[in-house]
Coordinates of C-alpha atoms in Angstrom, one line a residue:
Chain O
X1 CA -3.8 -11.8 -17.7
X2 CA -5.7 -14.6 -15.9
X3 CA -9.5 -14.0 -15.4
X4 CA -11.4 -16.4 -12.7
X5 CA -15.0 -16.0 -13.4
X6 CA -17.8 -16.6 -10.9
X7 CA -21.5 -16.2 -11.8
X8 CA -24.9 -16.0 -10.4
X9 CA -27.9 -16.9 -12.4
X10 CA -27.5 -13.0 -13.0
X11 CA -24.5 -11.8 -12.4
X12 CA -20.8 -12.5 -13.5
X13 CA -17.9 -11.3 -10.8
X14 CA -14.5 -11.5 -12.5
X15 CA -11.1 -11.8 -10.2
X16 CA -8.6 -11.0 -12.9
X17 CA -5.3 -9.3 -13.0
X18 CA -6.4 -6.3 -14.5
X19 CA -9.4 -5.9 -12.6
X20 CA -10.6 -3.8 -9.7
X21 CA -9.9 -5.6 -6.8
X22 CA -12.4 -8.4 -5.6
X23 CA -13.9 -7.5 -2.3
X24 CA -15.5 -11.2 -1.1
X25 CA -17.3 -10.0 1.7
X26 CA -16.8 -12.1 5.1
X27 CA -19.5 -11.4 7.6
X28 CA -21.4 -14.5 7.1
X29 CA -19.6 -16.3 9.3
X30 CA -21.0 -17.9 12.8
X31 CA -17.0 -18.4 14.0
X32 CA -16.0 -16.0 16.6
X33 CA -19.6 -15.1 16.8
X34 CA -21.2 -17.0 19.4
X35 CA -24.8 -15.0 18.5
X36 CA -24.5 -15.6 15.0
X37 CA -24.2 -19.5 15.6
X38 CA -26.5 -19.9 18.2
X39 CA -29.1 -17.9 15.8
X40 CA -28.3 -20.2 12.6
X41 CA -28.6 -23.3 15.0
X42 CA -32.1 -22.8 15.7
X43 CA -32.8 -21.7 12.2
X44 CA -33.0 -18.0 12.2
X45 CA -31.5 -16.5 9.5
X46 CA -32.6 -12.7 10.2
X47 CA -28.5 -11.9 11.0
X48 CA -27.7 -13.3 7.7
X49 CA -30.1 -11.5 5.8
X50 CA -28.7 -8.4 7.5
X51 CA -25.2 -9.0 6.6
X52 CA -25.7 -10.3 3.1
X53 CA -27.7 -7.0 1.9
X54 CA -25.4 -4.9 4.0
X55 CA -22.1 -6.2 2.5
X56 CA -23.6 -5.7 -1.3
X57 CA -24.6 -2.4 -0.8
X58 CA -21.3 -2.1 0.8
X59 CA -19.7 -2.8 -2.5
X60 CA -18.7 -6.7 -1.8
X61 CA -18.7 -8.1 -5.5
X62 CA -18.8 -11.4 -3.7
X63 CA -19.9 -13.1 -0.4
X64 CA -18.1 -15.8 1.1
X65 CA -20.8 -17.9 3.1
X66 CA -19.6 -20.0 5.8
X67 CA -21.9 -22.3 8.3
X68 CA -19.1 -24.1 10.7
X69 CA -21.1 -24.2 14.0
X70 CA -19.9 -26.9 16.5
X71 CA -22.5 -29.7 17.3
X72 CA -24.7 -28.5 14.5
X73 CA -25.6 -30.5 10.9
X74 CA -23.4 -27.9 8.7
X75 CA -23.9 -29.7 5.9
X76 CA -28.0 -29.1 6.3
X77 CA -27.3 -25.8 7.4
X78 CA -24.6 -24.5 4.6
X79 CA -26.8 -25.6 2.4
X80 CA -30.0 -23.5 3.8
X81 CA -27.8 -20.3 4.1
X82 CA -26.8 -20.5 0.2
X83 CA -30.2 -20.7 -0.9
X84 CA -31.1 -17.9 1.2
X85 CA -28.5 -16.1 0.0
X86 CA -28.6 -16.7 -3.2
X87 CA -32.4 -15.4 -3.4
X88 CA -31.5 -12.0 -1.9
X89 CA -28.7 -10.9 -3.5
X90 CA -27.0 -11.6 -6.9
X91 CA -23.2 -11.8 -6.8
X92 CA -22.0 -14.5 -6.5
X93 CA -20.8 -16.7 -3.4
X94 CA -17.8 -18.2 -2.1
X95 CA -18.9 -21.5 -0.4
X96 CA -16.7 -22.0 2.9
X97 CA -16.4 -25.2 5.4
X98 CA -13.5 -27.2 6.2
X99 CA -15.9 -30.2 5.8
X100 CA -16.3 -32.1 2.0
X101 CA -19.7 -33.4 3.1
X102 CA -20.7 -29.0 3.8
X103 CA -18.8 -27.9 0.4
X104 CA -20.6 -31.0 -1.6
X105 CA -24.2 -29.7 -0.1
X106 CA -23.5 -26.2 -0.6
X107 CA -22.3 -26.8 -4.4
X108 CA -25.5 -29.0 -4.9
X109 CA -28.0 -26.7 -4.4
X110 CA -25.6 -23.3 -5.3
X111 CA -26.8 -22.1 -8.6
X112 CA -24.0 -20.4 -10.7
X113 CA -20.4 -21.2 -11.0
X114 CA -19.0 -20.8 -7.0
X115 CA -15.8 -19.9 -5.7
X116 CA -15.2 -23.4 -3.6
X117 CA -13.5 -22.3 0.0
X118 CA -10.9 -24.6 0.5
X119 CA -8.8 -27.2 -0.7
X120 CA -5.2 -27.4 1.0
X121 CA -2.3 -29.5 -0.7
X122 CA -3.0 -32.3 1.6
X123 CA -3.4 -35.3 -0.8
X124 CA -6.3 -37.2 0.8
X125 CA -8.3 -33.2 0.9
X126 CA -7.1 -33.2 -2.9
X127 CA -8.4 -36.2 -3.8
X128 CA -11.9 -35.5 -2.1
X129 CA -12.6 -31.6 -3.2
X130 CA -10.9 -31.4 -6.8
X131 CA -13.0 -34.3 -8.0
X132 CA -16.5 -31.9 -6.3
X133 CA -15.0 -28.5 -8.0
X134 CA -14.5 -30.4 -11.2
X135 CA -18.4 -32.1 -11.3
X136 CA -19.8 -29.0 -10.5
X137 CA -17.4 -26.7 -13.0
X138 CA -16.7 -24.4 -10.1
X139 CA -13.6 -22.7 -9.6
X140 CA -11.3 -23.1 -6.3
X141 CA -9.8 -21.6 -3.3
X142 CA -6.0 -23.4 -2.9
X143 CA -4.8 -22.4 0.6
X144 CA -0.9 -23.3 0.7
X145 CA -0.7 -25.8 4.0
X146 CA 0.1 -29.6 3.3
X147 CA 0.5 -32.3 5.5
X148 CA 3.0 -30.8 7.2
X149 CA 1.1 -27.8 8.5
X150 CA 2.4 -24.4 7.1
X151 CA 5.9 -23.4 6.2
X152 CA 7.5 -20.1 7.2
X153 CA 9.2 -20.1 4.3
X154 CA 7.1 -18.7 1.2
X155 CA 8.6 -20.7 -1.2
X156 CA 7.6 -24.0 0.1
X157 CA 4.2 -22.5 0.5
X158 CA 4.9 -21.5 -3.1
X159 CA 5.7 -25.1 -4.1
X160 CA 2.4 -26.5 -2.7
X161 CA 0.1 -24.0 -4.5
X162 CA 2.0 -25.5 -7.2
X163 CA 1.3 -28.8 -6.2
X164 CA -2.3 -28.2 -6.1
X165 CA -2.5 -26.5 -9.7
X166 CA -0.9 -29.4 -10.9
X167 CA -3.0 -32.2 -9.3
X168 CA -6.5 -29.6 -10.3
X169 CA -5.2 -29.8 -13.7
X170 CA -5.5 -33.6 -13.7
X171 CA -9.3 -33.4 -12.6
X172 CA -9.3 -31.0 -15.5
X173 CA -9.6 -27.7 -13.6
X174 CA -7.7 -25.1 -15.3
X175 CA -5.1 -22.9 -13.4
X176 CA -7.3 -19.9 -14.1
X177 CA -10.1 -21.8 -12.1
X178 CA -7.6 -21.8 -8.8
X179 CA -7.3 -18.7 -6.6
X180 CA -4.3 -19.2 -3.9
X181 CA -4.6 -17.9 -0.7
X182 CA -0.7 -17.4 0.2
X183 CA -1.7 -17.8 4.2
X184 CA -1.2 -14.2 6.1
X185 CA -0.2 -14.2 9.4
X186 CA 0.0 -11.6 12.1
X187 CA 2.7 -9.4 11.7
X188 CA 2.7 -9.3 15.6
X189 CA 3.9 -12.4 15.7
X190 CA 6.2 -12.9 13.1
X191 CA 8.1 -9.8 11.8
X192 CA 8.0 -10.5 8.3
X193 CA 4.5 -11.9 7.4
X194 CA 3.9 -8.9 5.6
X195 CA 7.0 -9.2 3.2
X196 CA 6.0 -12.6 2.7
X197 CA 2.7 -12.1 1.5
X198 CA 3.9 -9.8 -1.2
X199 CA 6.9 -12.0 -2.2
X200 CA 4.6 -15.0 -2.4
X201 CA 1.8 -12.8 -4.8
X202 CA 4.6 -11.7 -6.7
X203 CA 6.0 -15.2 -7.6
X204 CA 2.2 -17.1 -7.6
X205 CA 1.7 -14.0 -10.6
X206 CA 4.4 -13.9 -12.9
X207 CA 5.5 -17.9 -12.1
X208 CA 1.7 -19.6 -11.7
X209 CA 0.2 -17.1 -13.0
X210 CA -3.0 -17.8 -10.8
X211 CA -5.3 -15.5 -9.1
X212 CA -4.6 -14.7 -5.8
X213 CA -6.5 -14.0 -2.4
X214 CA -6.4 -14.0 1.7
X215 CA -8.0 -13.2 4.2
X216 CA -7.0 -10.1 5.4
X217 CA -7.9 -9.2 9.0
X218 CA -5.6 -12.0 10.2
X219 CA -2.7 -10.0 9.5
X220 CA -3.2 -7.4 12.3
X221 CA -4.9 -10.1 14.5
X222 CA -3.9 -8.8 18.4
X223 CA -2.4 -5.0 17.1
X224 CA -4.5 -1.8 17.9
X225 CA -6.3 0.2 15.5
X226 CA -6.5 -2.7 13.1
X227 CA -8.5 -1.0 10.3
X228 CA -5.3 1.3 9.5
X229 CA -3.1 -2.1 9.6
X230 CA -5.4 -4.0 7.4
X231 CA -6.1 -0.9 5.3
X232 CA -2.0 -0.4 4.8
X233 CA -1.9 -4.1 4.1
X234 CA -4.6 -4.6 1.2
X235 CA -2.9 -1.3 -0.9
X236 CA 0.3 -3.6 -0.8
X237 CA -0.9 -6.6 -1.3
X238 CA -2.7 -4.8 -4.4
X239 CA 0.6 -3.3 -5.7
X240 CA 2.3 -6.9 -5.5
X241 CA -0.5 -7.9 -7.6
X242 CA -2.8 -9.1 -5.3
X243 CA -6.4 -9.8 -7.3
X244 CA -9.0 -10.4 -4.0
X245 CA -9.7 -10.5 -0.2
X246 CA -12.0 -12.0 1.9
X247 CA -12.1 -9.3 4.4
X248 CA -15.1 -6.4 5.9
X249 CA -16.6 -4.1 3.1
X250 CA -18.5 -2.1 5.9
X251 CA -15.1 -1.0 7.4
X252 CA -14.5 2.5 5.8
X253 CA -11.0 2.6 6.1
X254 CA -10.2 -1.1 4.5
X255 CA -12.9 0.0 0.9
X256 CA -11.1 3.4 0.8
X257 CA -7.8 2.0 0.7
X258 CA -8.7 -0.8 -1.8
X259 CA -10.7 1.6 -4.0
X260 CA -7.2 3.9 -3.5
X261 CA -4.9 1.0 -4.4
X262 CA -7.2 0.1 -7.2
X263 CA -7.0 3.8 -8.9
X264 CA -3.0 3.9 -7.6
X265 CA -2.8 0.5 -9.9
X266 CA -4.7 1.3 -12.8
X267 CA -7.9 -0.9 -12.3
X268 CA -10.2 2.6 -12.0
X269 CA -10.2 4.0 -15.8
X270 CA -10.2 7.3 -15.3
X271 CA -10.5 7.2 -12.2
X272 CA -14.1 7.2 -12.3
X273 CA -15.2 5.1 -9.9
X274 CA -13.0 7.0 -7.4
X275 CA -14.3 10.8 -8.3
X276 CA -18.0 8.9 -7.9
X277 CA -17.6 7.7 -4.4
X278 CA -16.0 11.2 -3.1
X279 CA -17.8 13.4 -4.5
X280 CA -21.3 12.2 -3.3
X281 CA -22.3 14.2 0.0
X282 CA -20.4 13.4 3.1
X283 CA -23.8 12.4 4.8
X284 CA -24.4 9.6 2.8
X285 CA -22.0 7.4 4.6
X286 CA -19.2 5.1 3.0
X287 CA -21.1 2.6 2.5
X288 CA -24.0 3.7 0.9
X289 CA -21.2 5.4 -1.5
X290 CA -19.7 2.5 -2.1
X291 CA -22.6 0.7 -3.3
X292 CA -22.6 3.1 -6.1
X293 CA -19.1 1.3 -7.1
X294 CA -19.5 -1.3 -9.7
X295 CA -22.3 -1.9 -11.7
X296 CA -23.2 -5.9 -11.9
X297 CA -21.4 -6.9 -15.1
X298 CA -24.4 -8.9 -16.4
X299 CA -24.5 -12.7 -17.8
Chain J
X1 CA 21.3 -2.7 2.6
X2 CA 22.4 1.3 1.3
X3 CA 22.5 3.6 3.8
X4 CA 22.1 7.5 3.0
X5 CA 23.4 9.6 6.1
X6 CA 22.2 13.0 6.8
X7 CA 22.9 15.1 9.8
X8 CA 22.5 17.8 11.8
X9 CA 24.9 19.3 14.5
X10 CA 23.1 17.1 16.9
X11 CA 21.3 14.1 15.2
X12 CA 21.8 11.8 12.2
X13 CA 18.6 10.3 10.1
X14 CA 19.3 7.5 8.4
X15 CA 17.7 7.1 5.0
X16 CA 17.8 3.1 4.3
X17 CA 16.6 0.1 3.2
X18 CA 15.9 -2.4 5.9
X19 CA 15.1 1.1 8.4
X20 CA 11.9 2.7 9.1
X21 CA 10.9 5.2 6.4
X22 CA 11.6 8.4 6.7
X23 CA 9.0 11.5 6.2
X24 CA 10.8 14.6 5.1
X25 CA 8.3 17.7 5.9
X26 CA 7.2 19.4 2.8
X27 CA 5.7 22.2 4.3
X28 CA 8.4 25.1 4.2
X29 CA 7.5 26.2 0.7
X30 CA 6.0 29.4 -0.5
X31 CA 5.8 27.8 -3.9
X32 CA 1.3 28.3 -4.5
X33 CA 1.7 29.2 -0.9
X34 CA 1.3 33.1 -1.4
X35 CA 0.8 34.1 1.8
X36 CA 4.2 32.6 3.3
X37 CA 6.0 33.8 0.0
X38 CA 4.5 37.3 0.9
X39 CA 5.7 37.1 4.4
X40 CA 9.3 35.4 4.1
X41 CA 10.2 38.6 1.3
X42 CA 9.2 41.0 3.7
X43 CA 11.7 39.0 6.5
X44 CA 8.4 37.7 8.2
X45 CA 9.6 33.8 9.4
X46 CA 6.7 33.7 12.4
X47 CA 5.2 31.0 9.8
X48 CA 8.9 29.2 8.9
X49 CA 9.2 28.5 12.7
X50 CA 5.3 28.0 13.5
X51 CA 5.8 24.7 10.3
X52 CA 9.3 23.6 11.5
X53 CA 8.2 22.9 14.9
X54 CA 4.9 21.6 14.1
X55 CA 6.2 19.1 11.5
X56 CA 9.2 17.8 13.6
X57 CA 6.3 17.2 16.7
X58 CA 4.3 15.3 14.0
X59 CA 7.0 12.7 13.6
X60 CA 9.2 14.3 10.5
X61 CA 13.0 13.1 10.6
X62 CA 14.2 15.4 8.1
X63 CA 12.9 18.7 7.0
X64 CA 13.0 20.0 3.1
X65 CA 13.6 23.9 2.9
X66 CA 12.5 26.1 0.1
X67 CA 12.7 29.4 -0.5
X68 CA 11.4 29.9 -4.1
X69 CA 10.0 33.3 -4.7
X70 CA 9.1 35.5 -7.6
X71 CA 12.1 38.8 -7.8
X72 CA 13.4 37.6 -4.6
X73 CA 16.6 37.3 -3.4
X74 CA 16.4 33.5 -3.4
X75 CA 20.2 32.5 -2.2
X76 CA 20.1 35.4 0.8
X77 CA 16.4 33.8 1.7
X78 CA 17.3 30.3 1.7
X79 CA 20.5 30.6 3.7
X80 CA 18.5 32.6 6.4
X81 CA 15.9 30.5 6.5
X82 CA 18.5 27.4 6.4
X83 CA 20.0 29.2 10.1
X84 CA 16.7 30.0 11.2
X85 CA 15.5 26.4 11.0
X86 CA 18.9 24.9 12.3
X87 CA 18.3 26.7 15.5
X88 CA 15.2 25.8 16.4
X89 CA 14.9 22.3 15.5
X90 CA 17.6 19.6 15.4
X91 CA 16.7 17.2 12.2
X92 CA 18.9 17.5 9.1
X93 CA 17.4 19.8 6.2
X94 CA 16.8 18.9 2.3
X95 CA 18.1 22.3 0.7
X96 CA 15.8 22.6 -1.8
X97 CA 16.4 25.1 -5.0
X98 CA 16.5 24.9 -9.0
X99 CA 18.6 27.8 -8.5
X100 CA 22.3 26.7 -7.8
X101 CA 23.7 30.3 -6.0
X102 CA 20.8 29.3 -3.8
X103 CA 21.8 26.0 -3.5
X104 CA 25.5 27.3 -2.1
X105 CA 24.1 29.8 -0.1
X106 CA 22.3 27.4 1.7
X107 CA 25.1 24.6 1.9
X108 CA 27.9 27.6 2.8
X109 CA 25.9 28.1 6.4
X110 CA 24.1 24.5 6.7
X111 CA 26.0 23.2 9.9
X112 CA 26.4 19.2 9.3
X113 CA 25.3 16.7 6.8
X114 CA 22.7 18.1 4.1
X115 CA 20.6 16.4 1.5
X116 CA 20.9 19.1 -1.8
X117 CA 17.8 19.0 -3.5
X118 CA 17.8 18.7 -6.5
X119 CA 20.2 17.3 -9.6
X120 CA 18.4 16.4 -12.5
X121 CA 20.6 14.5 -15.5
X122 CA 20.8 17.5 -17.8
X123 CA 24.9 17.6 -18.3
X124 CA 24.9 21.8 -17.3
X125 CA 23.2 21.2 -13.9
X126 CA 25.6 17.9 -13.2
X127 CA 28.7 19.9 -13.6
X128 CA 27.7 22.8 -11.6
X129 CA 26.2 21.1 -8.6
X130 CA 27.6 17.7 -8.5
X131 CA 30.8 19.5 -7.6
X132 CA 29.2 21.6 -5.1
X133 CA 28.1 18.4 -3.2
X134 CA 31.3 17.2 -3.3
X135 CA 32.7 20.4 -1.8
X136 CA 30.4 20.2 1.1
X137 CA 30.3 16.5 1.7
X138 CA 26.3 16.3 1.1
X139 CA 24.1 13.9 0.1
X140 CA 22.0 14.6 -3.2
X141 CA 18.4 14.2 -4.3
X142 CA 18.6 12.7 -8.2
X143 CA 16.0 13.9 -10.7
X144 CA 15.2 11.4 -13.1
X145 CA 14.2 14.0 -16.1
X146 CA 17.6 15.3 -18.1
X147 CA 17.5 17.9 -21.7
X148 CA 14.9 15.9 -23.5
X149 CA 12.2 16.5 -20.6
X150 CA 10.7 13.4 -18.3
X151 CA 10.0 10.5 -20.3
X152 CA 6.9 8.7 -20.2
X153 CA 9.3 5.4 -19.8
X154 CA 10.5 5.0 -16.4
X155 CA 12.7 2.5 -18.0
X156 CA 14.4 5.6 -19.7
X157 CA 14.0 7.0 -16.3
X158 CA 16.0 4.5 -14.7
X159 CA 18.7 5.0 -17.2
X160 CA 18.7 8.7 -16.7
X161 CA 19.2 8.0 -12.6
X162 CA 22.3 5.8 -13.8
X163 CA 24.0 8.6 -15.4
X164 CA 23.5 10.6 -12.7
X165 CA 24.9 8.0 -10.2
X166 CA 27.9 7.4 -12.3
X167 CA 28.5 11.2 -12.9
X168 CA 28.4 11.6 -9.3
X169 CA 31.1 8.7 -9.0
X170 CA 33.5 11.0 -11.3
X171 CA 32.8 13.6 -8.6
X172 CA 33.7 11.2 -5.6
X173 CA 30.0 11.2 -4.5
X174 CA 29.0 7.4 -3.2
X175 CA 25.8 5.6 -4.7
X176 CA 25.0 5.9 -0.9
X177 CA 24.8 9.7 -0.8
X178 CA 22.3 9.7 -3.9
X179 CA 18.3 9.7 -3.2
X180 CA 16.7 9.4 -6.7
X181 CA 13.2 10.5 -7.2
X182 CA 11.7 8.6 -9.8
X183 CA 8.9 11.2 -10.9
X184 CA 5.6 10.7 -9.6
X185 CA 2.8 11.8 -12.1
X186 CA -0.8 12.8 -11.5
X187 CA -2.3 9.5 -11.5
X188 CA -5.8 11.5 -12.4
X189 CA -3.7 12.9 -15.8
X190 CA -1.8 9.5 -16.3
X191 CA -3.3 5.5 -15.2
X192 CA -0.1 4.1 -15.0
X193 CA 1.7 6.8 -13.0
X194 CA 1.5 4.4 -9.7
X195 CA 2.9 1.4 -11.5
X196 CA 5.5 3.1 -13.3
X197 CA 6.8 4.8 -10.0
X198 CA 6.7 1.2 -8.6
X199 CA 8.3 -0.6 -11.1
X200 CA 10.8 2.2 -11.4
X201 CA 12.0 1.3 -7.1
X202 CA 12.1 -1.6 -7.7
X203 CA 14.9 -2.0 -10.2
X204 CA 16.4 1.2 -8.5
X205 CA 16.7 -1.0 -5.1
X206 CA 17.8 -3.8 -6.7
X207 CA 19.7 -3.0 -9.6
X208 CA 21.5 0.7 -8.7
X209 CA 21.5 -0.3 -4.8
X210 CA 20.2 3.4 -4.2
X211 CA 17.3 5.5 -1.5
X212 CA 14.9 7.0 -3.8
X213 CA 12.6 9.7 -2.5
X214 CA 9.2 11.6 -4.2
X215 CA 7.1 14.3 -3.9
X216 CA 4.5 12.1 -3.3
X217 CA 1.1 14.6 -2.9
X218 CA 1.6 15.0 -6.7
X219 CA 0.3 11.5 -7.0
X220 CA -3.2 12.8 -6.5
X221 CA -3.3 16.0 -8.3
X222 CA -6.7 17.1 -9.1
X223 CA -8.3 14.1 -7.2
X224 CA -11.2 14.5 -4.4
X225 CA -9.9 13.1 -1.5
X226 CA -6.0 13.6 -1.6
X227 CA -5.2 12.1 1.6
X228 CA -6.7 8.7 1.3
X229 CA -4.8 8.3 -2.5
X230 CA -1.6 9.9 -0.8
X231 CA -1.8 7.1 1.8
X232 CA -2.2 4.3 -0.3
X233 CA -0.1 5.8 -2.3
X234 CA 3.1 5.7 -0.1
X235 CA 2.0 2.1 1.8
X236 CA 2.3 0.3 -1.9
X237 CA 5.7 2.7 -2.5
X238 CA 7.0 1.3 0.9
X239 CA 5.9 -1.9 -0.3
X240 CA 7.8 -1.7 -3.8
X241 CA 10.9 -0.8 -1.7
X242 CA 10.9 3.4 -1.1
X243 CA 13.0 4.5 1.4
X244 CA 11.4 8.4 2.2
X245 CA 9.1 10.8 0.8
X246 CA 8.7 14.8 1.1
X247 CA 5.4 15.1 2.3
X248 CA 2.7 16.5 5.1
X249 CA 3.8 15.0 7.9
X250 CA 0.7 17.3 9.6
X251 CA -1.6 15.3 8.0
X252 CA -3.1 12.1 9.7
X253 CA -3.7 10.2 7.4
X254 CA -0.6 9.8 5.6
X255 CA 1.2 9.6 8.9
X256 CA -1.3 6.3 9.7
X257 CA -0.2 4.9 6.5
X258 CA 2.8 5.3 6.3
X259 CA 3.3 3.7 10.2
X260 CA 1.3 0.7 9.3
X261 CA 2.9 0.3 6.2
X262 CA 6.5 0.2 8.1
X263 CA 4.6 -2.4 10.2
X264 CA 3.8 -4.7 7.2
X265 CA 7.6 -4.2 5.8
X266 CA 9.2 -5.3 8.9
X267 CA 11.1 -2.1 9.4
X268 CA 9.3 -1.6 12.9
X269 CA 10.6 -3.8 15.5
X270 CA 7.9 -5.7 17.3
X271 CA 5.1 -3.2 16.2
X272 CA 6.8 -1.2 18.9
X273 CA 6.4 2.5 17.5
X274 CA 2.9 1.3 16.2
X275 CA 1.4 -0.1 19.7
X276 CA 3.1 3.4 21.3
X277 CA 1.3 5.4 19.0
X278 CA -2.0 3.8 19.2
X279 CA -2.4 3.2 22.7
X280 CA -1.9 6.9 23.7
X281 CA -5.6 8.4 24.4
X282 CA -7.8 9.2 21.1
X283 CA -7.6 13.0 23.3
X284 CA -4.3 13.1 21.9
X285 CA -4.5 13.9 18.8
X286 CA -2.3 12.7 15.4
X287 CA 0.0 14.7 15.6
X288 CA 1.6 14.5 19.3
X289 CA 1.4 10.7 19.1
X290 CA 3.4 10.4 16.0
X291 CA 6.1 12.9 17.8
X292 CA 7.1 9.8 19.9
X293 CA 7.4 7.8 17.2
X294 CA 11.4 7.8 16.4
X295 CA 13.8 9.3 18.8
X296 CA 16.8 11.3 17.8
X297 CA 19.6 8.4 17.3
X298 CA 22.4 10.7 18.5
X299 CA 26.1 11.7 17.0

């Protein structure tokens, strides 16, 4: 029954076992897209704006803001884009670079507790972004790659999220404080990604007991009609007890099937939130009837 | 690694765990369908043949065959429609009665390897058509309800399917040739309906080593939007280990899921049937891609 709670100066966003799913919305995001970074390089932020209100009124209960543009100052610029986030829209935000110097300028301006995107189980990474998470009293994204680069087999990816709860709990960050992202990768490439994924959730759950999350679209990286793949994958990740995603809330097909998996598992009471979003007029779109999902839980 | 065999004159389906899953059509079933029941006692099959070709060009391996209607002559219905069906398509059928005269009528003219549908646990039913599969070397759709009703615990559930898998030993009936359907309940009427049915494959697969099958529409009984909670439904039942479902194979949306879901378990070799089925042109339409989905794997 592990809750991980985020917060805004407003709002509070809760990934917990129990819970409707945790959609962390992951458009703001310059790599892959080339127009994106070229705009955030020379300082317009218009796209951004765009893509933050769009993925709230989409139904994202969190944004995942990430500013890694080659050859820029990402530190500077991380920094820029949470502020600018933050004073348009209230959940709360996951604060994404592979850099310590980007996470450490993100967290000093970010105001709320934030979802820190990444630490791996490398010991010198460790060492650097534990000590940040704990200063700031933010909570933690533990991807399970070590030094060694990432297993095929789940259970030694298992054994280094273990690693990393361990080593948080000596800079005093609590397991409930660590989400682990169990690594997807393209079933295209390897057969049984998929089964791993949900073995991996199943053990991080009942053994860890941490909060889990991925990011999703990878798993149908180079297949056709992706959406359907990514949809497919999200309701079973959900029914092996996934608790979040950083994936697209303006694709209709991956919210409906989340929203589905989340009635199918017992996170909609009374299936309320469900009957809401079909029943308004089909001309309203999916998104706009998303946005009528959950209601800001308030601080 | 269980195995359920059905046939046909001409083609097997294989029911099993580590194979893709297999979609037995629901369609031919006047029950709430008045208009077919209407027709079928009058000797009208126009619409019997019009559903059995459609669903088997939509992808169905096996297809279920009721003939369930009010002060009708339910055992002479079912065995014609049984012949009728048998010669115009070549999947195996699910014979599908409460009514055991029907049952044998339908098994004495059934050329190859039938699935009976259904047993429940009550002692009465065992003993009159455990004996009847036995006769006819058929393969038998377990009912997880027995005197005392369905219980709310799948756990007691689960027990229930044991009886019915040891009874069906005393008869010389394999584990192998039973499919156990563990009950799926309106998740609209009941919040923990998806997890029970979940929880319930799971110690099916792993502890009785049996398929298990469901009507699976009944899922979302009462719901806006059927489809989309079907879907989801049957990707986080493939993920939880189910091995075939009677449902709409005629509906696209189910078909999508349950493809990609088969994708995400591993049971589709090299995202073969999945890149087939997607790359055809949109102009297509749902229903002719998914007929090339599985050839016929010969006798």
């Amino acid at each position: 029954m592990t809750d991980t709670v985020l917060s805004s100066p407003t709002r509070e966003t809760v990934i917990g076992f129990d819970r409707p799913f945790v959609v962390i919305g992951e458009r703001i995001n310059p790599t892959g897209r080339k127009l994106l970074a070229e705009e955030m390089k020379q300082g317009d932020f218009s796209r951004v704006e765009s893509d933050a209100l769009a993925q709230v009124a989409a139904g994202a209960q969190m944004l995942d803001v990430n500013a890694g543009i080659p050859l820029a100052d990402e530190p500077a610029i991380l920094a820029q884009t949470v502020q600018l986030v933050q004073s348009l829209v209230d959940v709360p935000l996951s604060i994404d670079s592979s850099i310590v110097e980007a996470l450490e300028a993100g967290l000093s301006v970010y105001r709320g507790k934030a979802l820190v995107n990444s630490v791996t189980g490398e010991d010198e990474q460790m060492e650097r972004v534990l000590p940040l998470v704990a200063r700031h009293g933010a909570a933690v994204v533990a991807i399970t790659n070590d030094e060694t680069g990432i297993s095929t087999d789940p259970d030694v990816r298992f054994e280094v999220a273990k690693k990393i709860v361990n080593r948080a709990a000596d800079h005093g960050i609590p397991y409930s404080d660590i989400v682990v992202d169990p690594l997807v990768m393209p079933i295209g490439a390897m057969g049984t990604a998929g089964r791993q994924v949900f073995h991996l959730v199943r053990r991080l759950r009942t053994e860890l007991q941490v909060n889990t999350t991925c990011g999703a679209s990878n798993v149908s990286f180079g297949l056709p009609n992706r959406p359907a793949i990514n949809g497919a994958f999200l309701a079973m990740a959900i029914g092996a007890g996934m608790t979040s995603a950083i994936t697209n809330p303006l694709e209709p097909e991956i919210t409906r099937s989340i929203m589905a998996a989340d009635v199918l598992a017992g996170h909609d009471q009374d299936c309320a939130a469900w009957i809401k979003a079909n029943r308004v007029p089909a001309a309203e779109g999916e998104g706009r009837r998303r946005s009528n999902r959950r209601r800001p839980v308030g601080t």
